mmCIF file of C-alpha atoms in Angstrom:
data_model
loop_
_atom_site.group_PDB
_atom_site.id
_atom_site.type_symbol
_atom_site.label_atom_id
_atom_site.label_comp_id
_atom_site.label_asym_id
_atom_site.label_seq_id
_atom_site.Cartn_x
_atom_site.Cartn_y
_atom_site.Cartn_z
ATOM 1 C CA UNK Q 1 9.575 94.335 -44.748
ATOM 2 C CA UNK Q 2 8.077 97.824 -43.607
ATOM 3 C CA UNK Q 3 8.870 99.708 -40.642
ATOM 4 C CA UNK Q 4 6.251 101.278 -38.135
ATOM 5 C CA UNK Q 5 6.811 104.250 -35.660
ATOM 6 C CA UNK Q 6 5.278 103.602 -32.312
ATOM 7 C CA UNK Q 7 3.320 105.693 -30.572
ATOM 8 C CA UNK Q 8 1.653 106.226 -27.191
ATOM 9 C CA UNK Q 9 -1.893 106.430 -26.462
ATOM 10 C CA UNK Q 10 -3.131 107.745 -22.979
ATOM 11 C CA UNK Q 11 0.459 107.950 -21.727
ATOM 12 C CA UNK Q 12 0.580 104.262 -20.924
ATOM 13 C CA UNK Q 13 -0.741 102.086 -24.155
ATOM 14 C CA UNK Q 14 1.749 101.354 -26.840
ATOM 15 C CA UNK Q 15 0.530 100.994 -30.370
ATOM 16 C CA UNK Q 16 1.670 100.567 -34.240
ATOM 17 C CA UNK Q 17 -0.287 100.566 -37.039
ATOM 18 C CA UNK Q 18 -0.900 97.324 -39.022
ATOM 19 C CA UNK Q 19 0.011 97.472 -42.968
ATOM 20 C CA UNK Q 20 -3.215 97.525 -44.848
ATOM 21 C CA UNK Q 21 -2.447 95.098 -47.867
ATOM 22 C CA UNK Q 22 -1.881 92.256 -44.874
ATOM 23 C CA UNK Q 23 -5.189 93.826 -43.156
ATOM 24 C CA UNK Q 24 -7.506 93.378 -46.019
ATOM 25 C CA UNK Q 25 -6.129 89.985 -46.701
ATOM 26 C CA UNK Q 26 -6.608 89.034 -43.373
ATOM 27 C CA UNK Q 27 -10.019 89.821 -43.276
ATOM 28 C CA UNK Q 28 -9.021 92.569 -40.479
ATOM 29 C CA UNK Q 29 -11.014 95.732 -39.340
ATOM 30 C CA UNK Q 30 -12.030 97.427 -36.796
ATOM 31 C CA UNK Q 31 -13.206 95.761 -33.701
ATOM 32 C CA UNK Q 32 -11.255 92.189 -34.894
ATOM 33 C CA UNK Q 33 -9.989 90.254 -32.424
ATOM 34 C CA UNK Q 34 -6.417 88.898 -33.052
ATOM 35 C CA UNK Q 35 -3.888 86.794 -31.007
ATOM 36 C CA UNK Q 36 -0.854 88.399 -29.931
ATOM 37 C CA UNK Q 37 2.285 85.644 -29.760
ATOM 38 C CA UNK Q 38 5.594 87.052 -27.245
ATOM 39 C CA UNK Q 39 8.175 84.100 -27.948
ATOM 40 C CA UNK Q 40 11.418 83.874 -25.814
ATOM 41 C CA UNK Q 41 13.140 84.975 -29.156
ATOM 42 C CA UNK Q 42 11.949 88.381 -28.813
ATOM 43 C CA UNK Q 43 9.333 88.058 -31.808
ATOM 44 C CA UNK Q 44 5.959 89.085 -31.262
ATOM 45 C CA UNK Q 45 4.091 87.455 -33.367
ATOM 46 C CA UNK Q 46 -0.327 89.253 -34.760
ATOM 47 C CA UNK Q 47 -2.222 86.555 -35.352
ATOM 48 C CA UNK Q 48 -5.574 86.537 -37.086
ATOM 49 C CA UNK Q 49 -7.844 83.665 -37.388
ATOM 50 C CA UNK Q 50 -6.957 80.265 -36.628
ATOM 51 C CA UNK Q 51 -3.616 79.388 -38.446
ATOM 52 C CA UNK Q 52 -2.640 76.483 -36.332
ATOM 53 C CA UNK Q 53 -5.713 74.574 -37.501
ATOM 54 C CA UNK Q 54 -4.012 72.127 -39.947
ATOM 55 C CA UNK Q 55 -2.069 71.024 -37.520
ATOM 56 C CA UNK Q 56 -4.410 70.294 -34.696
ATOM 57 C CA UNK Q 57 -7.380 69.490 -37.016
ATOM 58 C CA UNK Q 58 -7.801 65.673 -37.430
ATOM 59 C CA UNK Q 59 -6.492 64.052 -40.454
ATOM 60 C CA UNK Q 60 -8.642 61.363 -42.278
ATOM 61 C CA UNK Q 61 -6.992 59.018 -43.987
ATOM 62 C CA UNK Q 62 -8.866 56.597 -46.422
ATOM 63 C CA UNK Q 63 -6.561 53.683 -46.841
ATOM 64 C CA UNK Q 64 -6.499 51.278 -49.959
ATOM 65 C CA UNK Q 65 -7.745 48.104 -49.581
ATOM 66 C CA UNK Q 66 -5.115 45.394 -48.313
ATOM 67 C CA UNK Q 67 -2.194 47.773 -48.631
ATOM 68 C CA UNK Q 68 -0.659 47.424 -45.249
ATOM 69 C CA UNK Q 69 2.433 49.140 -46.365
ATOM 70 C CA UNK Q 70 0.375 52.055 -47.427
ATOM 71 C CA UNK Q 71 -1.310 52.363 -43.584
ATOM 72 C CA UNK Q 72 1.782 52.549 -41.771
ATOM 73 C CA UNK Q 73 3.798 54.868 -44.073
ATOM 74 C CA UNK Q 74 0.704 57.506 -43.844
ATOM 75 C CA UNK Q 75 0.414 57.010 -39.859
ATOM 76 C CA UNK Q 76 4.078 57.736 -39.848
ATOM 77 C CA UNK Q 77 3.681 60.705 -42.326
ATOM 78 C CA UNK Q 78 1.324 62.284 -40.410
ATOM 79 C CA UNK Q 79 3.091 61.697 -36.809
ATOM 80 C CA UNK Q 80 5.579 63.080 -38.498
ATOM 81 C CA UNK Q 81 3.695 66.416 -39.824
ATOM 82 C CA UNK Q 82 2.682 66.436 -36.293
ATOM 83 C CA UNK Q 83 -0.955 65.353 -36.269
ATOM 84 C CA UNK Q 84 -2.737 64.867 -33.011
ATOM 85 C CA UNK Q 85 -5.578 62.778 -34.369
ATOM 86 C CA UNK Q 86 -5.587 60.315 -37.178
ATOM 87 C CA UNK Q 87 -8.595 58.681 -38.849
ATOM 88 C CA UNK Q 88 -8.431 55.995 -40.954
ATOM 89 C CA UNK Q 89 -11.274 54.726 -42.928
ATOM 90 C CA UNK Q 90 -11.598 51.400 -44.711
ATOM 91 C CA UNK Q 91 -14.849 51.147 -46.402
ATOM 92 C CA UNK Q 92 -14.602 47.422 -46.811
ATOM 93 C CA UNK Q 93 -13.085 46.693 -43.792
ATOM 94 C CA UNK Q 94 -9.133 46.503 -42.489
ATOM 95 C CA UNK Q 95 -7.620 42.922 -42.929
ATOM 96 C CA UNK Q 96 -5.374 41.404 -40.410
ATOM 97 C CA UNK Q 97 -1.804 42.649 -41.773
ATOM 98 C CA UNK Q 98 -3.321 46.462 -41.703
ATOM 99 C CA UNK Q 99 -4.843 46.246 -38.771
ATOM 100 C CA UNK Q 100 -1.000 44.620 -37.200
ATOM 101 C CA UNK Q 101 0.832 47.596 -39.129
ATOM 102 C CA UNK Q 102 -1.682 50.170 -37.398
ATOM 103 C CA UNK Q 103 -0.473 48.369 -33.756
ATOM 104 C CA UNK Q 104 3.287 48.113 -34.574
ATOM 105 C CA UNK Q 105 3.434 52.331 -35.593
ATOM 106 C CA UNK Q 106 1.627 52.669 -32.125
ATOM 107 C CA UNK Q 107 3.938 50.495 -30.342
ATOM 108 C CA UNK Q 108 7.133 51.912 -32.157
ATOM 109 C CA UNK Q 109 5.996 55.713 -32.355
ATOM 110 C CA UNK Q 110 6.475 57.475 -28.872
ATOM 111 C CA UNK Q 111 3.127 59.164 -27.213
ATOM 112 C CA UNK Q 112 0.860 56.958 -30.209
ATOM 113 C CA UNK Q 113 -1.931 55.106 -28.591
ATOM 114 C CA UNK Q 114 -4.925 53.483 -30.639
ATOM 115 C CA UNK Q 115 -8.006 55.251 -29.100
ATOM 116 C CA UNK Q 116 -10.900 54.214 -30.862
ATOM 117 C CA UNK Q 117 -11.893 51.202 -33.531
ATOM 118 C CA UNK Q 118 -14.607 49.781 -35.182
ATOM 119 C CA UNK Q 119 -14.826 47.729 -38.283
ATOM 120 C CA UNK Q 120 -14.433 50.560 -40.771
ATOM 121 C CA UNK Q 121 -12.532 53.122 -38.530
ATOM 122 C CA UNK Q 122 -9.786 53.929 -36.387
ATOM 123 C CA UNK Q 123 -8.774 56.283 -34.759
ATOM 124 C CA UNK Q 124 -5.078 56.890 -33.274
ATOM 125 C CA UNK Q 125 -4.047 59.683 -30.761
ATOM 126 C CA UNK Q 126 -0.593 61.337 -30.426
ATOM 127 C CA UNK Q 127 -0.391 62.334 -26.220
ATOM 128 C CA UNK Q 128 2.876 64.452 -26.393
ATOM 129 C CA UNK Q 129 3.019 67.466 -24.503
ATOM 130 C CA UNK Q 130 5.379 69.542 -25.744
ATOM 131 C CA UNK Q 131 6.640 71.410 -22.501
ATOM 132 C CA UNK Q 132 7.287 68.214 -21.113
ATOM 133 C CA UNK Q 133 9.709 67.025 -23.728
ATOM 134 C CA UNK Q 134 13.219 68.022 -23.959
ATOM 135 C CA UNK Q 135 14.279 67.772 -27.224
ATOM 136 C CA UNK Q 136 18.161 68.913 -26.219
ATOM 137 C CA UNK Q 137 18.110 65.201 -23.591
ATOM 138 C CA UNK Q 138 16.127 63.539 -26.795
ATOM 139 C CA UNK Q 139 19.502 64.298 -28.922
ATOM 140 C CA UNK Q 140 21.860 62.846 -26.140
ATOM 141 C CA UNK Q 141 19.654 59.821 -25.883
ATOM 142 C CA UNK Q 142 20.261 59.445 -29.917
ATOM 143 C CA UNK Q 143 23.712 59.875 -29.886
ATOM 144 C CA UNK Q 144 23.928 57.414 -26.684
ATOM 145 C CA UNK Q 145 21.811 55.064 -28.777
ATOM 146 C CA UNK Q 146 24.232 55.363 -32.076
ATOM 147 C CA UNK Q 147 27.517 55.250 -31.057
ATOM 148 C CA UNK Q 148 26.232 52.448 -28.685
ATOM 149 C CA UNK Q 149 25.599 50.433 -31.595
ATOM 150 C CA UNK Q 150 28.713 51.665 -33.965
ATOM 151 C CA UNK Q 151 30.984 50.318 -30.862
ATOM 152 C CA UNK Q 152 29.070 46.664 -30.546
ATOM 153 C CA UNK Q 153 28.971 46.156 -34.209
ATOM 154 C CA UNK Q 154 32.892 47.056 -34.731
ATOM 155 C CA UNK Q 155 33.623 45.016 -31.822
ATOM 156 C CA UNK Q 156 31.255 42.111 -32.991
ATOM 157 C CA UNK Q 157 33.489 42.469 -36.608
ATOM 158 C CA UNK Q 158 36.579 41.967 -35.102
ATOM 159 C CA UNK Q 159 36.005 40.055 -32.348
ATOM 160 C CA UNK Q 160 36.487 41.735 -29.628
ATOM 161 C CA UNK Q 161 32.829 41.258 -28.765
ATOM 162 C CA UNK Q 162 28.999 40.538 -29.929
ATOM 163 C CA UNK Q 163 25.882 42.445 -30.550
ATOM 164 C CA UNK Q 164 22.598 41.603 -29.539
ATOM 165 C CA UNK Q 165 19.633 42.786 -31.806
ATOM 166 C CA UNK Q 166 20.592 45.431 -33.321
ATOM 167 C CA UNK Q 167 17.891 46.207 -35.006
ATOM 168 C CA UNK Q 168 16.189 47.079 -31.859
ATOM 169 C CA UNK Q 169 18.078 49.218 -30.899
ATOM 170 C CA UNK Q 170 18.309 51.080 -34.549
ATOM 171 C CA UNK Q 171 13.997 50.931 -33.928
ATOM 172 C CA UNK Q 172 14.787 53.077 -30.765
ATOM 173 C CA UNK Q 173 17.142 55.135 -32.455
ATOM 174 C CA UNK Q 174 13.593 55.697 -35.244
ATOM 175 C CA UNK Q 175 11.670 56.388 -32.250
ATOM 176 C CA UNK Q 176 13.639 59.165 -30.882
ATOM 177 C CA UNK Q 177 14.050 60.813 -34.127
ATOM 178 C CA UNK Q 178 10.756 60.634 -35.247
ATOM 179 C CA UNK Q 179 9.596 62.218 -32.205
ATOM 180 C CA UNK Q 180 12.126 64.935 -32.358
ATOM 181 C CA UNK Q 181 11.137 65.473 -36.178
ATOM 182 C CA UNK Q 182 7.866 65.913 -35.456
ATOM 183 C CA UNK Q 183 8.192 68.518 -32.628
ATOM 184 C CA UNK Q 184 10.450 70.419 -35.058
ATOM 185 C CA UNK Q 185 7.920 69.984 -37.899
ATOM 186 C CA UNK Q 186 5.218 71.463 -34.922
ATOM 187 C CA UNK Q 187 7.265 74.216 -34.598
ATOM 188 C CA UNK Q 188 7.491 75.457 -38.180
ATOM 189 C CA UNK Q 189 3.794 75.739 -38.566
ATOM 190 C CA UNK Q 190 2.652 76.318 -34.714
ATOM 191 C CA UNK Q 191 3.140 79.500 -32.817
ATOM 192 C CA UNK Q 192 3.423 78.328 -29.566
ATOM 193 C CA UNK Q 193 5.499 74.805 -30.003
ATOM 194 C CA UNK Q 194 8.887 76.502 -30.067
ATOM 195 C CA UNK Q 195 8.153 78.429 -26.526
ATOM 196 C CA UNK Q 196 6.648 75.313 -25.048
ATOM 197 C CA UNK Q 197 9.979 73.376 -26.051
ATOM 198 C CA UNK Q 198 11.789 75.979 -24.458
ATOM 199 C CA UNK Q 199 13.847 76.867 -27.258
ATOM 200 C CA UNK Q 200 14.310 79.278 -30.055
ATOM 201 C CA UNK Q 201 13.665 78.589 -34.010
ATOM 202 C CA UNK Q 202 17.416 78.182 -34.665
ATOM 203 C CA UNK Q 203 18.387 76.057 -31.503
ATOM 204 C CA UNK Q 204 15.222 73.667 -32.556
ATOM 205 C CA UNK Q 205 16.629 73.957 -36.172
ATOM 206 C CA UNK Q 206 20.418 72.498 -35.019
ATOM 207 C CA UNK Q 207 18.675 69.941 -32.754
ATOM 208 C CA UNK Q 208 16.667 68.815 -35.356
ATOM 209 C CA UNK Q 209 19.360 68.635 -38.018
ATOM 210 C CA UNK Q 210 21.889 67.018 -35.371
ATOM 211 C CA UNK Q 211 19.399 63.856 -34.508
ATOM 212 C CA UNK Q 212 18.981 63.642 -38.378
ATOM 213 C CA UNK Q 213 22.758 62.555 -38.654
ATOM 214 C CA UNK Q 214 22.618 60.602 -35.755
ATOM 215 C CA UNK Q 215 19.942 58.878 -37.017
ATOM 216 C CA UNK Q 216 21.914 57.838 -39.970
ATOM 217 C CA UNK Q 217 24.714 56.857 -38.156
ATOM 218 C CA UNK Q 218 22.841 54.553 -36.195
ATOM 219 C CA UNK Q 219 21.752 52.774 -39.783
ATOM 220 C CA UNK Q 220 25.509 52.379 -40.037
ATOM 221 C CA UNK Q 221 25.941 50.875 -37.524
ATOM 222 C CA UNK Q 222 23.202 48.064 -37.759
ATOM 223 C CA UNK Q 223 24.753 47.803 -41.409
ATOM 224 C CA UNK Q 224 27.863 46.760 -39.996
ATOM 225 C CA UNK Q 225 26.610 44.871 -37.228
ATOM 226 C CA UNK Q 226 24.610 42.545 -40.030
ATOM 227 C CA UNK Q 227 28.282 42.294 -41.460
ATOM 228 C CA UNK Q 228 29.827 41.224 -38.803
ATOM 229 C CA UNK Q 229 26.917 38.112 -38.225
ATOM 230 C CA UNK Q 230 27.357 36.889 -42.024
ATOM 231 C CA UNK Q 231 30.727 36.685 -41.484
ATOM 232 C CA UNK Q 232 31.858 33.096 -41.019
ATOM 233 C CA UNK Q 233 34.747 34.379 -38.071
ATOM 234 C CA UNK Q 234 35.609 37.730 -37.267
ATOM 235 C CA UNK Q 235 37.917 40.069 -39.055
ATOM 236 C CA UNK Q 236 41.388 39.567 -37.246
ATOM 237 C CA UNK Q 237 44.833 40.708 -37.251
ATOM 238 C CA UNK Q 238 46.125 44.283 -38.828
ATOM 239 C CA UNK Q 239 43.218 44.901 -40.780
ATOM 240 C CA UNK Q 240 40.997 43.937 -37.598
ATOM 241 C CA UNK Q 241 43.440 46.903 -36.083
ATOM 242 C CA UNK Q 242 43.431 49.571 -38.925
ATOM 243 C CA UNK Q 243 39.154 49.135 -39.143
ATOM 244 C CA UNK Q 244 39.022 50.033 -34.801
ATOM 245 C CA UNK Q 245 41.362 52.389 -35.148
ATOM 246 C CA UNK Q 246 38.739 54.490 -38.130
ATOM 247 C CA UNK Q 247 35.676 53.423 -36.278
ATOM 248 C CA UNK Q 248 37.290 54.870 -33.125
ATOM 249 C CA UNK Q 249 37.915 58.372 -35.030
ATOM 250 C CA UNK Q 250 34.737 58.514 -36.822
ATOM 251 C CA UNK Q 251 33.190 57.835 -33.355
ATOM 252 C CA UNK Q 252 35.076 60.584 -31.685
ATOM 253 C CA UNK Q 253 33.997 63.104 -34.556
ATOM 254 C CA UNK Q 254 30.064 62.408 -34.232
ATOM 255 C CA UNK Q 255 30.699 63.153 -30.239
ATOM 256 C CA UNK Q 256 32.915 65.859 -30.830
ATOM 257 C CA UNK Q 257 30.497 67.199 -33.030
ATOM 258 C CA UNK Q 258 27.288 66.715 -31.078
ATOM 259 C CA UNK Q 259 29.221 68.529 -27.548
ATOM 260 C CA UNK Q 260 29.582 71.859 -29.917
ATOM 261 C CA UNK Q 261 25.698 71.743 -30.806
ATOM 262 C CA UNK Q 262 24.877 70.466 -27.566
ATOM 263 C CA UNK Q 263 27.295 71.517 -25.094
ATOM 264 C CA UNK Q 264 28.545 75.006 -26.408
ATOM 265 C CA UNK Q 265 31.906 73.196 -26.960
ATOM 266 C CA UNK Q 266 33.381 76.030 -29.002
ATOM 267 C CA UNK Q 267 35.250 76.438 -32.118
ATOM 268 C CA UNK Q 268 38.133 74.820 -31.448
ATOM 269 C CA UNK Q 269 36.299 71.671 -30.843
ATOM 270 C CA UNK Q 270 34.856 72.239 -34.161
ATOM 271 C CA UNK Q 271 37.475 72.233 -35.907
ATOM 272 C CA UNK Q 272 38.961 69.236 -34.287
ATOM 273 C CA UNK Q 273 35.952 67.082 -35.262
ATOM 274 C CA UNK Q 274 36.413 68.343 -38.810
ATOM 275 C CA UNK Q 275 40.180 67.038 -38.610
ATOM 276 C CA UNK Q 276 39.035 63.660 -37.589
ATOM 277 C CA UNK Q 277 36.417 63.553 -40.181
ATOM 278 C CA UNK Q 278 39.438 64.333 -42.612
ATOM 279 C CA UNK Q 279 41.756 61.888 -41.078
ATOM 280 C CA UNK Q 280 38.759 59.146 -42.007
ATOM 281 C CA UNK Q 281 38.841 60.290 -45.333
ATOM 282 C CA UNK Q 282 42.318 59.283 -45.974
ATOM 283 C CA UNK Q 283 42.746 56.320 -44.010
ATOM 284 C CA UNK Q 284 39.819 54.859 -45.330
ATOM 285 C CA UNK Q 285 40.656 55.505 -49.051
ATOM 286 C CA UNK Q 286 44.167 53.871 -47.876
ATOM 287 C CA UNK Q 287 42.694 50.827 -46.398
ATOM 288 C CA UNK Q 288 40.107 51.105 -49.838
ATOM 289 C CA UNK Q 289 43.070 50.386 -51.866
ATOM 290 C CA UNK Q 290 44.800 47.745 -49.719
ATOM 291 C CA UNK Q 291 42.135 45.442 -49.474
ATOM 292 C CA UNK Q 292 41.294 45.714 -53.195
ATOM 293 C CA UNK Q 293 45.034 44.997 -54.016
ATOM 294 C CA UNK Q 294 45.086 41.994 -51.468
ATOM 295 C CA UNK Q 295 44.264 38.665 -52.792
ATOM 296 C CA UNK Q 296 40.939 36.938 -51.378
ATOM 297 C CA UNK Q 297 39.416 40.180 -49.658
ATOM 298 C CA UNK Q 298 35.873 39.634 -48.640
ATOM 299 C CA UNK Q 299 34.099 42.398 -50.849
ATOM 300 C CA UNK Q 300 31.633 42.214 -47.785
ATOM 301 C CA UNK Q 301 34.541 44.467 -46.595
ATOM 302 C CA UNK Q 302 34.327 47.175 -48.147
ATOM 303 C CA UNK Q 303 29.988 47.636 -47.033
ATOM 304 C CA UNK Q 304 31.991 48.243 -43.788
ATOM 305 C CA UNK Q 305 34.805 50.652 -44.649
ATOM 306 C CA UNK Q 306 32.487 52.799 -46.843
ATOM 307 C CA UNK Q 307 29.818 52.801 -43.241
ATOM 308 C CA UNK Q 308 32.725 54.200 -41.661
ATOM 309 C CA UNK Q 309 33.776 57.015 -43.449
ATOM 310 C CA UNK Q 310 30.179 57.929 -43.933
ATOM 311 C CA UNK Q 311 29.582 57.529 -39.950
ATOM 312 C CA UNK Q 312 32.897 60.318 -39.917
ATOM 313 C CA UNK Q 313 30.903 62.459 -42.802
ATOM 314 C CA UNK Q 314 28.024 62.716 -40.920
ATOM 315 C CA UNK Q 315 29.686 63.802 -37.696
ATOM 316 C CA UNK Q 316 31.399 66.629 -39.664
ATOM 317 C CA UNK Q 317 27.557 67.595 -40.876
ATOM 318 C CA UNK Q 318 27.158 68.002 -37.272
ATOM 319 C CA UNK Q 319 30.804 69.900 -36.606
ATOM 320 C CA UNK Q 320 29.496 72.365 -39.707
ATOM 321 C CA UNK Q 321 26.447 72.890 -38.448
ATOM 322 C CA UNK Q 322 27.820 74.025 -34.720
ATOM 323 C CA UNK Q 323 30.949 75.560 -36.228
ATOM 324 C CA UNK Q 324 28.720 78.710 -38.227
ATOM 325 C CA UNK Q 325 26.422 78.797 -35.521
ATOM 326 C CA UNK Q 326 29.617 79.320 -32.890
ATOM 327 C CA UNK Q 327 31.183 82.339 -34.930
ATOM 328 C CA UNK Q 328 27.462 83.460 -35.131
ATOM 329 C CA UNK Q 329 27.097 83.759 -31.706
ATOM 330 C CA UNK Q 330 30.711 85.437 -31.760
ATOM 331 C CA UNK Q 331 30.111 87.890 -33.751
ATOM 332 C CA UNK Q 332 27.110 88.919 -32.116
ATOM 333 C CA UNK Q 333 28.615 89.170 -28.373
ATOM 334 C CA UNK Q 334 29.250 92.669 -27.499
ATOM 335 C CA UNK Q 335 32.669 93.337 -27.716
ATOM 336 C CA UNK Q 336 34.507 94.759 -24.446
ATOM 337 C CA UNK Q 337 35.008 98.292 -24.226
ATOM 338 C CA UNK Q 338 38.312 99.557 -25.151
ATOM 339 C CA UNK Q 339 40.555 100.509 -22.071
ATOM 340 C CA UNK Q 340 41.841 104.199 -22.197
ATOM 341 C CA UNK Q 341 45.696 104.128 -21.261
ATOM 342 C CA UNK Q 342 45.426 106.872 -19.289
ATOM 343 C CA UNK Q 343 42.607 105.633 -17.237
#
């Protein structure tokens, strides 16, 4: 880092001399032209040349012949990377299955529309418009979505209800992630996708890691739910008990969690959702060694216990995460002043 001294020109124009090293590698001189960024961080940002062109530039995409796997996992690579157009080529010509795996990442990919195709090419457009997305509602939609599906599936386990599809609902819980991943991604290499968000590098940063966890915790819970169906009748009793009485605190962690990224919940809160997280640990490793000592335990069992600590873990991910960035913002406050007795 160097430090400039500036100085006034025509007692109105501020100005600060540019290092010459970056100058000359920027191919700067006199009479360049170069963008000037003001985000609501309070960085001002030179820029010189055009270094948001790989991500607006179209990506090409030749795809291998009758690899539909291959099609969608690029589409989705480069939604992810935050693409706006997407060409794919297939010199012989797409088969059926690529062709369905280029309409089910439209359909299942938020903003994704197929705008042009041909025999050889097509072409697929991402519509999102950055300052009309709210990645901080996106998150609250996730964690609606997740816990959603952690209570069905528990209650579907034990009986004290059913689930209905829930691997739709863990495909809408992939749809709001990816598009919040890819608006993050956007915002590490594009100047203006942070402002247009409405939101600063590290708030984007926390929002992005927060729907990551929630994203896995909605896989938990479809893991269970798929339990709970291959289970010839629900789990019943004192173990059905002790397994709603972990989900429910592993639950309550992840929300705790999310209101202190979310919601400015505080330390305190914090720490509370890193208690419950704890409290999962050791109930689960107790009901771990029960059902292994208990003749005739359905090993099946143990897929669930092990998605419910993990479901716990990754709210305390979350609780970390808000928990440094709460005594950040603590220790940055101004302090009051002190009060002079004699005042």
């Amino acid at each position: 880092m160097e430090t400039r001294k500036i100085q006034q020109v025509g007692g109105g124009t501020y100005t600060v001399s540019l290092p010459k090293e970056w100058a000359e590698q920027a191919e700067v001189s006199a009479g360049t032209v170069v963008d000037l960024h003001t985000h609501i961080d309070g960085l001002l940002v030179v820029q010189a040349g055009d270094c948001d062109r790989g991500v607006t530039s179209p990506i090409e995409i030749q795809v291998p012949p009758e690899d539909a796997d291959a099609v969608e996992q690029s589409l989705r690579a480069a939604y992810a990377a935050g693409a706006e157009s997407i060409r794919l080529t297939a010199p012989e010509g797409f088969t059926d299955s690529q062709r369905r795996a280029i309409d089910r990442v439209a359909r299942n990919l938020t903003g994704v529309a197929v705008a042009e195709e041909s025999a050889t090419e097509v072409t697929v457009r991402t519509m999102l418009d950055a300052t009309e997305v709210s990645i901080t509602q996106s998150v609250r939609q996730l964690q609606f979505v997740a816990l959603s599906m952690h209570r069905d599936a528990v209650a579907a386990l034990t009986g004290a209800g059913g689930v209905d599809q829930p691997a739709d609902r863990d495909d809408q819980a992939d749809r709001l992630y990816a598009m919040i991943e890819r608006h993050f991604e956007r915002g590490l290499a594009k100047l203006d996708e942070v402002d247009a968000l409405g939101l600063t590098r590290p708030e984007l940063f926390q929002l992005w890691a927060t729907a990551r966890e929630l994203e896995r915790v909605a896989d938990h819970a479809e893991r269970i739910a798929c339990v709970a169906a291959r289970l010839e009748s629900p789990v019943a009793g004192d173990l059905a008990d002790d397994i709603d009485g972990i989900a429910t605190t592993a639950q309550r962690t992840v929300e705790e969690a999310v209101r202190v990224v979310i919601d400015d919940a505080g330390v305190d809160t914090a720490h509370q959702a890193l208690s419950d997280r704890d409290r999962v640990r050791a109930d689960v490793a107790d009901l771990d060694r029960r059902l292994f000592e208990a003749p005739g335990s359905d090993y099946r069992l143990t897929h669930v216990v092990d998605s419910l600590q993990r479901t716990a873990e990754h709210g305390g991910n979350v609780a970390e995460l808000g928990l440094r960035s709460a005594l950040r913002e603590d220790s940055l406050a101004p302090t009051a002043e002190p009060v002079d007795a004699n005042d």
